[in-house]
Structure formats: structure tokens, C-alpha cells
């Protein structure tokens, strides 16, 4: 069974530029999550989708971050404009509740 | 609000020695608890989980964890550590209901000396 796919794995941008990350969940998983993991910290949930609807985006900085999950499958997370403090690993995960979350390898963002 | 505390930021053990990583949680109802491991540059891999029933749960790679409600703890143990166990370990609690997100602790970095 294929796992959660994410791209790109690494991205370096200047502050105030924009960036987008893509996630393809495990086939059939209705729930998709985006987590932000800053170096030395545990992952923090940014947004949770159930099919193509948002369940929780309470910790998403909506002035600069946006996410969508068209057709309830793939998802894109966008940052515009990026700030230095956005440097982190962005982890995508999917699940079929009430089961466990399966994580992708992450997209590492460096903002200079 | 739900929270997870991992009091040890960094632990060093010798290969072959036993290991215990601490995790304390704060949650109003019966928690669903998880331990994940993250190797450098990799995503998170599930080691084990507790939903209900037997409070001692077995996981992959020889790990086990014990749920103690009276102490609000879910400590991870391994009787004999291997050098390949060096990684970051995260404890997490899952919220019940429609918002089934995980809340993670800050992690414990395990270093194994030969």
C-alpha cells in the first residue's frame, strides 16, 4: 500500500516570497491533516480536513497560510508571503477514523 | 485543554541498556494515546497506541508502554536498546469526536552510545 506522498521535500525561499506544498494521502483516507514542526518542537496542527471540508483550522495563520483539498483527495498548503519564522517541516498525515494517523516524510522549508 | 508533557528533552543510554521515556498527559476523558518515532529527515512512524483494555501495550521494534490512569502517564520502555533506536520520540494524545487530531509533546531525543 502506498504511503502519504509529499512534495517538494526541500524548499528554500526568500522572505516575502510564496511557496506551495502538495500532499497525496493514502487511498480511501477521508481525513487529512497538515502539521507544522519547528526545529526542536513537536508537530502542531495547522488544519484538518474531513473529505473536502475543514474540520479544524484554529491554529492556521490565515493572513498568510491557506490550504485546500479539492475533490476530497489531494491537498495543497500555501504560504504567502513567507516569514522567517515559517521555517519548519510541514508534515501531511491521513487517517480513516478511528484509526491511526499515517505521516508523509515532510516538506522542509527554509526562509532566508 | 488537552496537553502532553515529555519532561526529558534529551536522553543518552548505552547500547544494550534499558530505556524509559516519560510522558504525562492532561485530558478530561479516557485518552487515546500514541508513541511515534522520527528518524532524521523522516516522517513520524507509529510505535504503539492505547485505546482501551490492557494497560500494557506492545509495539513494534520491541517497544512497550504502560498506561497509568492514576498518574496520567504513558511511559515508553524497551528492555535493551539498539544503536538504531537513536531518534526523536513523540508522545501524543488524540482528541475524540469529529476533531480526531493528535496533540503532540515536545519530544525526547534519544542518543545511543556504543
XYZ file of N, CA and C in Angstrom:
678
model
N 0.860 -1.203 0.000
C 0.000 0.000 0.000
C 0.885 1.238 0.000
N 0.612 2.156 -0.899
C 1.402 3.376 -0.967
C 1.110 4.235 0.245
N 2.163 4.942 0.700
C 2.012 5.817 1.853
C 1.583 7.202 1.454
N 1.693 8.133 2.404
C 1.365 9.527 2.148
C 2.517 10.159 1.376
N 2.206 10.766 0.253
C 3.229 11.376 -0.594
C 3.212 12.888 -0.431
N 4.396 13.466 -0.305
C 4.508 14.923 -0.186
C 5.582 15.429 -1.135
N 5.380 16.638 -1.640
C 6.410 17.294 -2.439
C 6.252 18.807 -2.339
N 7.353 19.556 -2.522
C 8.713 19.046 -2.634
C 9.252 18.626 -1.267
N 10.332 17.898 -1.225
C 10.931 17.517 0.062
C 11.668 18.690 0.697
N 12.252 19.532 -0.129
C 13.013 20.671 0.387
C 12.698 21.901 -0.458
N 12.638 23.052 0.228
C 12.396 24.304 -0.470
C 13.089 25.420 0.293
N 13.828 26.239 -0.446
C 14.475 27.412 0.133
C 13.943 28.642 -0.600
N 13.440 29.614 0.164
C 12.906 30.832 -0.440
C 13.353 32.044 0.364
N 13.202 33.225 -0.240
C 13.460 34.468 0.459
C 12.178 34.873 1.178
N 12.343 35.625 2.263
C 11.147 36.119 2.961
C 10.325 36.976 2.013
N 9.048 36.920 2.225
C 8.022 37.614 1.432
C 7.693 36.897 0.124
N 8.440 35.845 -0.218
C 8.061 35.035 -1.373
C 6.952 34.073 -0.985
N 6.417 33.381 -1.975
C 5.363 32.409 -1.728
C 5.872 30.997 -1.995
N 5.180 30.035 -1.397
C 5.561 28.627 -1.559
C 4.304 27.778 -1.434
N 4.303 26.637 -2.098
C 3.174 25.716 -2.009
C 3.685 24.296 -1.824
N 2.993 23.564 -0.974
C 3.317 22.166 -0.713
C 2.121 21.303 -1.103
N 2.440 20.149 -1.597
C 1.398 19.240 -2.090
C 1.411 17.945 -1.280
N 0.240 17.368 -1.081
C 0.109 16.121 -0.344
C -0.913 15.215 -1.020
N -0.536 13.963 -1.171
C -1.456 12.942 -1.672
C -1.622 11.896 -0.580
N -2.789 11.785 0.023
C -2.971 10.867 1.156
C -3.088 9.421 0.708
N -3.153 8.545 1.680
C -3.380 7.135 1.385
C -4.781 6.976 0.806
N -4.883 6.155 -0.210
C -6.150 5.977 -0.902
C -7.252 5.548 0.068
N -8.361 6.273 0.003
C -9.504 5.930 0.843
C -9.541 6.626 2.180
N -8.467 7.321 2.555
C -8.451 8.033 3.831
C -9.236 9.328 3.707
N -10.262 9.448 4.518
C -11.136 10.601 4.419
C -10.573 11.836 5.126
N -9.741 11.612 6.121
C -9.241 12.733 6.927
C -7.793 13.039 6.563
N -7.526 14.318 6.376
C -6.176 14.771 6.017
C -5.782 15.901 6.944
N -4.535 15.881 7.382
C -4.014 16.871 8.329
C -2.738 17.496 7.765
N -2.566 18.769 8.068
C -1.289 19.448 7.866
C -0.757 19.866 9.233
N 0.472 19.449 9.516
C 1.145 19.822 10.744
C 2.389 20.650 10.409
N 2.714 21.558 11.302
C 3.960 22.330 11.218
C 4.879 21.872 12.346
N 6.113 21.508 11.990
C 7.078 21.093 13.018
C 8.301 21.994 12.943
N 8.407 22.889 13.910
C 9.561 23.759 14.024
C 10.669 22.995 14.727
N 11.901 23.259 14.344
C 13.046 22.544 14.886
C 13.028 22.530 16.412
N 13.123 21.341 16.983
C 13.158 21.206 18.430
C 11.799 21.168 19.091
N 10.747 21.174 18.304
C 9.393 21.151 18.855
C 8.605 19.973 18.300
N 7.492 19.667 18.955
C 6.598 18.663 18.431
C 5.728 19.240 17.328
N 5.175 18.379 16.494
C 4.299 18.866 15.422
C 3.073 19.585 15.986
N 2.664 20.645 15.292
C 1.488 21.418 15.672
C 0.499 21.402 14.515
N -0.752 21.080 14.828
C -1.758 21.005 13.770
C -2.054 22.380 13.194
N -2.012 22.477 11.865
C -2.413 23.705 11.182
C -3.861 23.605 10.719
N -4.207 22.505 10.069
C -5.544 22.356 9.518
C -5.872 20.878 9.350
N -7.149 20.579 9.551
C -7.659 19.219 9.399
C -8.847 19.246 8.454
N -8.820 18.354 7.460
C -9.920 18.201 6.509
C -10.624 16.865 6.747
N -11.935 16.872 6.603
C -12.703 15.649 6.531
C -13.325 15.665 5.139
N -12.874 14.730 4.293
C -13.177 14.787 2.864
C -12.700 16.154 2.355
N -13.547 17.000 1.786
C -13.045 18.288 1.313
C -13.515 19.445 2.178
N -14.020 19.128 3.376
C -14.447 20.165 4.299
C -13.464 20.352 5.434
N -13.344 21.593 5.916
C -12.422 21.905 7.011
C -13.075 21.583 8.353
N -12.377 20.777 9.161
C -12.860 20.426 10.492
C -12.265 21.346 11.549
N -10.976 21.661 11.387
C -10.278 22.464 12.386
C -9.177 23.250 11.698
N -9.257 24.551 11.748
C -8.175 25.405 11.246
C -7.868 26.502 12.249
N -8.108 26.213 13.512
C -7.977 27.221 14.557
C -6.546 27.726 14.738
N -5.548 26.950 14.358
C -4.163 27.374 14.529
C -3.491 27.703 13.200
N -4.265 27.882 12.179
C -3.725 28.271 10.874
C -3.635 29.795 10.798
N -2.444 30.343 10.558
C -2.315 31.810 10.422
C -2.944 32.252 9.097
N -4.192 32.583 9.163
C -4.971 32.764 7.934
C -4.583 34.000 7.124
N -3.807 34.888 7.724
C -3.375 36.056 6.960
C -2.307 35.685 5.930
N -1.663 34.524 6.118
C -0.594 34.161 5.195
C -0.662 32.709 4.718
N -1.346 31.881 5.475
C -1.446 30.456 5.129
C -2.835 30.171 4.565
N -2.856 29.296 3.557
C -4.126 28.807 3.039
C -3.957 27.351 2.647
N -5.046 26.624 2.676
C -4.994 25.208 2.295
C -6.308 24.832 1.649
N -6.222 23.908 0.744
C -7.430 23.403 0.105
C -7.280 21.918 -0.161
N -8.406 21.267 -0.267
C -8.428 19.841 -0.567
C -9.556 19.619 -1.573
N -9.200 19.782 -2.807
C -10.175 19.660 -3.865
C -10.547 18.196 -4.079
N -11.817 17.954 -4.285
C -12.326 16.611 -4.575
C -12.058 15.618 -3.443
N -11.682 16.128 -2.285
C -11.511 15.264 -1.134
C -10.348 14.310 -1.203
N -9.357 14.611 -2.068
C -8.202 13.704 -2.179
C -6.933 14.493 -1.881
N -6.258 14.995 -2.943
C -5.020 15.746 -2.761
C -5.278 17.051 -2.029
N -4.196 17.549 -1.428
C -4.303 18.827 -0.735
C -3.073 19.671 -1.033
N -3.275 20.989 -0.997
C -2.187 21.943 -1.177
C -2.185 22.917 -0.016
N -1.010 23.168 0.533
C -0.815 24.165 1.581
C 0.045 25.294 1.002
N -0.431 26.519 1.109
C 0.290 27.652 0.543
C 0.649 28.653 1.634
N 1.811 29.266 1.472
C 2.248 30.328 2.372
C 2.586 31.537 1.500
N 1.935 32.675 1.799
C 2.174 33.887 1.025
C 1.758 35.123 1.812
N 2.672 36.014 2.168
C 4.119 35.937 1.975
C 4.784 35.192 3.133
N 5.902 34.545 2.862
C 6.581 33.787 3.908
C 7.374 34.705 4.834
N 7.462 34.301 6.095
C 8.259 34.986 7.094
C 9.369 34.043 7.566
N 10.365 34.639 8.198
C 11.481 33.832 8.692
C 11.000 32.724 9.626
N 10.006 33.052 10.464
C 9.532 32.088 11.453
C 8.718 30.941 10.850
N 8.494 30.980 9.540
C 7.802 29.871 8.881
C 8.749 28.733 8.532
N 10.035 28.932 8.757
C 10.998 27.848 8.517
C 10.643 26.675 9.416
N 10.373 25.540 8.798
C 9.873 24.383 9.538
C 9.741 23.210 8.577
N 9.376 22.077 9.140
C 8.971 20.931 8.318
C 7.457 20.875 8.323
N 6.878 20.757 7.151
C 5.430 20.677 7.024
C 5.061 19.227 6.724
N 4.361 18.654 7.692
C 4.007 17.239 7.632
C 2.544 17.088 7.247
N 2.311 16.191 6.315
C 0.949 15.833 5.945
C 0.669 14.442 6.511
N -0.539 14.234 6.985
C -0.940 12.934 7.508
C -2.361 12.638 7.056
N -2.680 11.360 6.999
C -4.049 10.985 6.672
C -4.488 9.843 7.569
N -5.781 9.697 7.706
C -6.325 8.617 8.535
C -7.729 8.272 8.077
N -8.128 7.084 8.482
C -9.507 6.664 8.340
C -10.003 6.434 9.761
N -10.634 7.457 10.380
C -11.029 7.342 11.776
C -11.837 6.090 12.074
N -11.656 5.475 13.206
C -10.868 5.972 14.337
C -9.433 5.455 14.371
N -8.868 5.173 13.230
C -7.539 4.585 13.187
C -6.420 5.579 13.395
N -5.230 5.077 13.259
C -4.044 5.890 13.476
C -3.816 6.857 12.330
N -2.970 7.856 12.587
C -2.546 8.785 11.544
C -1.293 8.237 10.879
N -1.253 8.323 9.557
C -0.072 7.943 8.788
C 0.538 9.234 8.233
N 1.845 9.386 8.447
C 2.521 10.617 8.076
C 3.375 10.441 6.830
N 3.460 11.503 6.038
C 4.421 11.575 4.963
C 5.785 11.951 5.507
N 6.780 12.021 4.611
C 8.138 12.322 5.050
C 8.352 13.806 5.312
N 7.433 14.633 4.900
C 7.518 16.043 5.216
C 8.173 16.879 4.122
N 7.876 18.158 4.170
C 8.494 19.148 3.278
C 9.222 20.162 4.141
N 10.527 20.224 3.968
C 11.332 21.131 4.800
C 11.462 22.478 4.121
N 10.998 23.524 4.801
C 11.040 24.882 4.271
C 12.074 25.703 5.030
N 12.948 26.361 4.274
C 13.891 27.322 4.837
C 13.595 28.680 4.237
N 13.332 29.657 5.099
C 13.054 31.016 4.664
C 14.249 31.894 5.041
N 14.877 32.505 4.040
C 16.082 33.325 4.269
C 15.752 34.817 4.293
N -7.806 22.219 28.420
C -7.355 21.827 27.100
C -6.411 20.620 27.213
N -6.474 19.800 26.179
C -5.619 18.614 26.176
C -4.161 19.013 25.997
N -3.268 18.321 26.711
C -1.854 18.607 26.550
C -1.038 17.367 26.862
N 0.185 17.367 26.371
C 1.107 16.264 26.592
C 2.442 16.843 27.028
N 3.024 16.275 28.052
C 4.312 16.734 28.563
C 5.326 15.603 28.495
N 6.442 15.897 27.859
C 7.570 14.981 27.859
C 8.701 15.704 28.595
N 8.945 15.356 29.839
C 9.862 16.138 30.661
C 11.331 16.040 30.265
N 11.693 14.994 29.533
C 13.088 14.806 29.168
C 13.315 15.233 27.724
N 14.126 16.267 27.539
C 14.397 16.752 26.189
C 15.373 15.834 25.475
N 16.364 15.338 26.236
C 17.444 14.559 25.646
C 17.850 13.471 26.640
N 17.974 12.238 26.136
C 18.408 11.118 26.961
C 19.499 10.365 26.223
N 20.525 9.978 26.967
C 21.603 9.161 26.400
C 21.682 7.847 27.160
N 21.677 6.750 26.404
C 21.816 5.427 27.023
C 22.857 4.633 26.249
N 23.420 3.657 26.910
C 24.364 2.770 26.256
C 23.622 1.660 25.534
N 24.173 1.206 24.442
C 23.559 0.100 23.707
C 23.465 -1.107 24.631
N 22.300 -1.740 24.618
C 22.058 -2.889 25.481
C 21.405 -2.544 26.795
N 21.437 -1.272 27.172
C 20.803 -0.840 28.417
C 19.305 -0.699 28.211
N 18.583 -0.640 29.329
C 17.143 -0.456 29.255
C 16.822 1.021 29.088
N 15.589 1.269 28.631
C 15.165 2.642 28.314
C 13.764 2.887 28.849
N 13.552 4.063 29.398
C 12.196 4.510 29.717
C 12.077 5.980 29.371
N 11.130 6.305 28.515
C 10.834 7.690 28.147
C 9.504 8.063 28.769
N 9.489 9.217 29.422
C 8.315 9.616 30.181
C 7.340 10.463 29.365
N 6.075 10.264 29.662
C 5.015 11.031 29.014
C 3.879 11.211 30.010
N 3.461 12.446 30.210
C 2.294 12.750 31.033
C 1.290 13.514 30.185
N 0.038 13.240 30.394
C -0.998 13.870 29.588
C -2.022 14.547 30.481
N -2.729 15.469 29.878
C -3.845 16.125 30.521
C -5.022 16.026 29.578
N -6.048 15.296 30.031
C -7.205 15.080 29.163
C -8.398 14.749 30.025
N -9.561 15.290 29.680
C -10.724 15.157 30.532
C -11.375 13.798 30.522
N -11.243 13.078 29.443
C -11.910 11.777 29.331
C -10.849 10.691 29.180
N -11.284 9.475 28.879
C -10.329 8.404 28.636
C -9.541 8.735 27.374
N -8.242 8.818 27.499
C -7.454 9.269 26.354
C -7.119 8.148 25.388
N -6.929 8.521 24.150
C -6.283 7.646 23.187
C -4.838 8.136 23.100
N -3.893 7.259 23.347
C -2.503 7.672 23.473
C -1.626 6.951 22.466
N -0.600 7.651 22.017
C 0.270 7.137 20.968
C 1.722 7.477 21.293
N 2.602 6.649 20.784
C 4.023 6.962 20.705
C 4.458 6.836 19.243
N 5.120 7.920 18.770
C 5.682 7.940 17.429
C 7.196 8.110 17.524
N 7.900 7.610 16.498
C 9.338 7.802 16.412
C 9.650 8.516 15.095
N 10.629 9.408 15.162
C 11.030 10.162 13.971
C 12.540 10.110 13.823
N 13.007 9.481 12.768
C 14.428 9.482 12.455
C 14.751 10.745 11.665
N 16.000 11.177 11.666
C 16.364 12.431 10.989
C 15.919 12.450 9.538
N 15.244 13.530 9.162
C 14.797 13.700 7.787
C 13.634 12.830 7.379
N 13.022 12.178 8.349
C 11.916 11.267 8.047
C 10.623 11.755 8.682
N 9.533 11.142 8.241
C 8.251 11.427 8.873
C 8.115 10.652 10.166
N 6.933 10.686 10.725
C 6.660 10.029 12.003
C 6.133 8.623 11.763
N 6.673 7.675 12.517
C 6.240 6.291 12.422
C 5.607 5.882 13.745
N 4.453 5.240 13.673
C 3.763 4.813 14.880
C 4.486 3.630 15.517
N 4.789 3.755 16.819
C 5.376 2.648 17.570
C 4.288 1.796 18.230
N 3.342 2.472 18.870
C 2.261 1.763 19.550
C 1.165 2.743 19.920
N 0.019 2.180 20.313
C -1.122 3.010 20.663
C -1.924 2.341 21.774
N -2.615 3.167 22.554
C -3.521 2.675 23.588
C -4.878 3.310 23.383
N -5.886 2.455 23.237
C -7.263 2.932 23.134
C -8.054 2.533 24.373
N -7.943 1.266 24.773
C -8.664 0.762 25.931
C -8.138 -0.633 26.228
N -8.633 -1.235 27.314
C -8.269 -2.609 27.624
C -6.972 -2.723 28.387
N -6.175 -3.705 28.048
C -4.924 -3.984 28.740
C -4.063 -2.730 28.777
N -3.624 -2.362 29.960
C -2.880 -1.105 30.106
C -1.430 -1.224 29.665
N -0.958 -2.416 29.442
C 0.396 -2.624 28.917
C 0.263 -2.994 27.442
N 0.775 -2.132 26.598
C 0.634 -2.359 25.163
C 1.986 -2.622 24.542
N 1.982 -3.515 23.595
C 3.207 -3.867 22.884
C 3.218 -3.191 21.530
N 4.401 -2.778 21.107
C 4.520 -2.120 19.827
C 5.564 -2.770 18.948
N 5.954 -2.037 17.937
C 6.971 -2.547 17.022
C 8.358 -2.312 17.585
N 9.320 -2.983 17.041
C 10.736 -2.804 17.374
C 11.040 -3.117 18.834
N 10.203 -3.921 19.485
C 10.457 -4.318 20.861
C 10.047 -3.310 21.916
N 9.341 -2.272 21.542
C 8.883 -1.255 22.491
C 7.569 -1.656 23.151
N 7.367 -1.167 24.357
C 6.108 -1.316 25.060
C 5.834 -0.049 25.848
N 4.586 0.139 26.218
C 4.214 1.306 27.021
C 3.120 0.894 27.989
N 3.092 1.555 29.125
C 2.101 1.256 30.146
C 1.273 2.488 30.456
N -0.025 2.342 30.359
C -0.965 3.409 30.684
C -1.282 3.336 32.179
N -1.038 4.440 32.880
C -1.368 4.521 34.306
C -2.284 5.717 34.512
N -3.572 5.429 34.661
C -4.552 6.496 34.799
C -4.296 7.329 36.055
N -3.913 6.677 37.138
C -3.729 7.390 38.413
C -2.592 8.395 38.342
N -1.650 8.153 37.460
C -0.509 9.055 37.316
C -0.579 9.880 36.028
N -1.638 9.689 35.259
C -1.780 10.376 33.962
C -0.509 10.206 33.143
N -0.025 8.965 33.088
C 1.230 8.729 32.387
C 1.086 7.617 31.349
N 1.979 7.655 30.401
C 2.022 6.646 29.332
C 3.493 6.538 28.926
N 4.289 5.912 29.772
C 5.728 5.850 29.563
C 6.106 4.740 28.591
N 7.098 5.026 27.782
C 7.589 4.089 26.771
C 8.816 3.377 27.311
N 8.885 2.064 27.080
C 10.017 1.296 27.603
C 10.560 0.347 26.547
N 11.827 0.029 26.719
C 12.456 -1.014 25.909
C 13.532 -1.662 26.766
N 13.556 -2.977 26.862
C 14.493 -3.638 27.782
C 15.953 -3.556 27.349
N 16.202 -3.503 26.048
C 17.570 -3.464 25.561
C 17.634 -2.620 24.297
N 18.295 -1.490 24.407
C 18.317 -0.517 23.308
C 19.386 -0.892 22.281
N 19.053 -0.682 21.018
C 19.976 -0.895 19.909
C 20.399 0.452 19.355
N 21.591 0.499 18.746
C 22.084 1.773 18.228
C 21.108 2.388 17.235
N 20.363 1.541 16.513
C 19.424 2.043 15.507
C 18.183 2.695 16.136
N 18.048 2.606 17.449
C 16.918 3.257 18.118
C 17.144 4.756 18.323
N 18.337 5.244 18.039
C 18.605 6.673 18.177
C 17.690 7.459 17.251
N 16.889 8.340 17.834
C 15.875 9.075 17.069
C 15.171 10.031 18.026
N 14.138 10.699 17.509
C 13.282 11.556 18.335
C 11.987 10.800 18.575
N 11.528 10.840 19.815
C 10.317 10.111 20.201
C 9.258 11.104 20.676
N 8.050 10.925 20.146
C 6.948 11.831 20.475
C 5.781 11.051 21.065
N 5.271 11.559 22.161
C 4.044 11.061 22.747
C 2.905 11.957 22.271
N 1.730 11.382 22.061
C 0.613 12.177 21.557
C -0.690 11.676 22.133
N -1.645 12.582 22.282
C -2.999 12.235 22.718
C -3.962 12.625 21.624
N -4.910 11.733 21.362
C -5.866 12.021 20.299
C -7.187 12.458 20.889
N -7.717 13.507 20.284
C -8.995 14.013 20.701
C -10.088 13.103 20.152
N -11.130 12.902 20.896
C -12.229 12.067 20.425
C -13.253 12.926 19.693
N -14.168 12.289 19.034
C -15.182 13.017 18.280
C -14.705 13.318 16.876
N -15.356 14.301 16.243
C -15.044 14.600 14.850
C -13.656 15.212 14.695
N -13.236 15.967 15.688
C -11.898 16.564 15.613
C -10.899 15.558 16.154
N -10.523 14.611 15.331
C -9.697 13.496 15.795
C -8.217 13.803 15.686
N -7.841 15.040 15.866
C -6.444 15.423 15.700
C -5.607 14.879 16.841
N -4.301 14.815 16.612
C -3.336 14.466 17.634
C -2.691 15.729 18.186
N -2.520 15.761 19.501
C -1.721 16.796 20.143
C -0.439 16.131 20.614
N 0.692 16.688 20.191
C 1.978 16.080 20.457
C 2.693 16.752 21.620
N 3.553 15.969 22.275
C 4.509 16.539 23.197
C 5.674 17.136 22.424
N 6.618 17.690 23.156
C 7.749 18.368 22.515
C 8.849 17.407 22.084
N 8.725 16.144 22.467
C 9.664 15.145 22.003
C 10.832 14.915 22.944
N 11.392 13.707 22.868
C 12.617 13.340 23.588
C 13.601 12.786 22.572
N 14.759 13.399 22.540
C 15.791 12.918 21.620
C 16.616 11.858 22.320
N 16.688 10.677 21.730
C 17.440 9.561 22.285
C 18.767 9.405 21.555
N 19.815 9.424 22.325
C 21.152 9.142 21.800
C 21.619 7.820 22.382
N 22.207 6.972 21.546
C 22.681 5.664 21.978
C 24.191 5.603 21.795
N 24.891 5.318 22.875
C 26.345 5.199 22.796
C 26.745 3.731 22.702
N 27.795 3.503 21.972
C 28.226 2.116 21.737
C 29.186 1.642 22.818
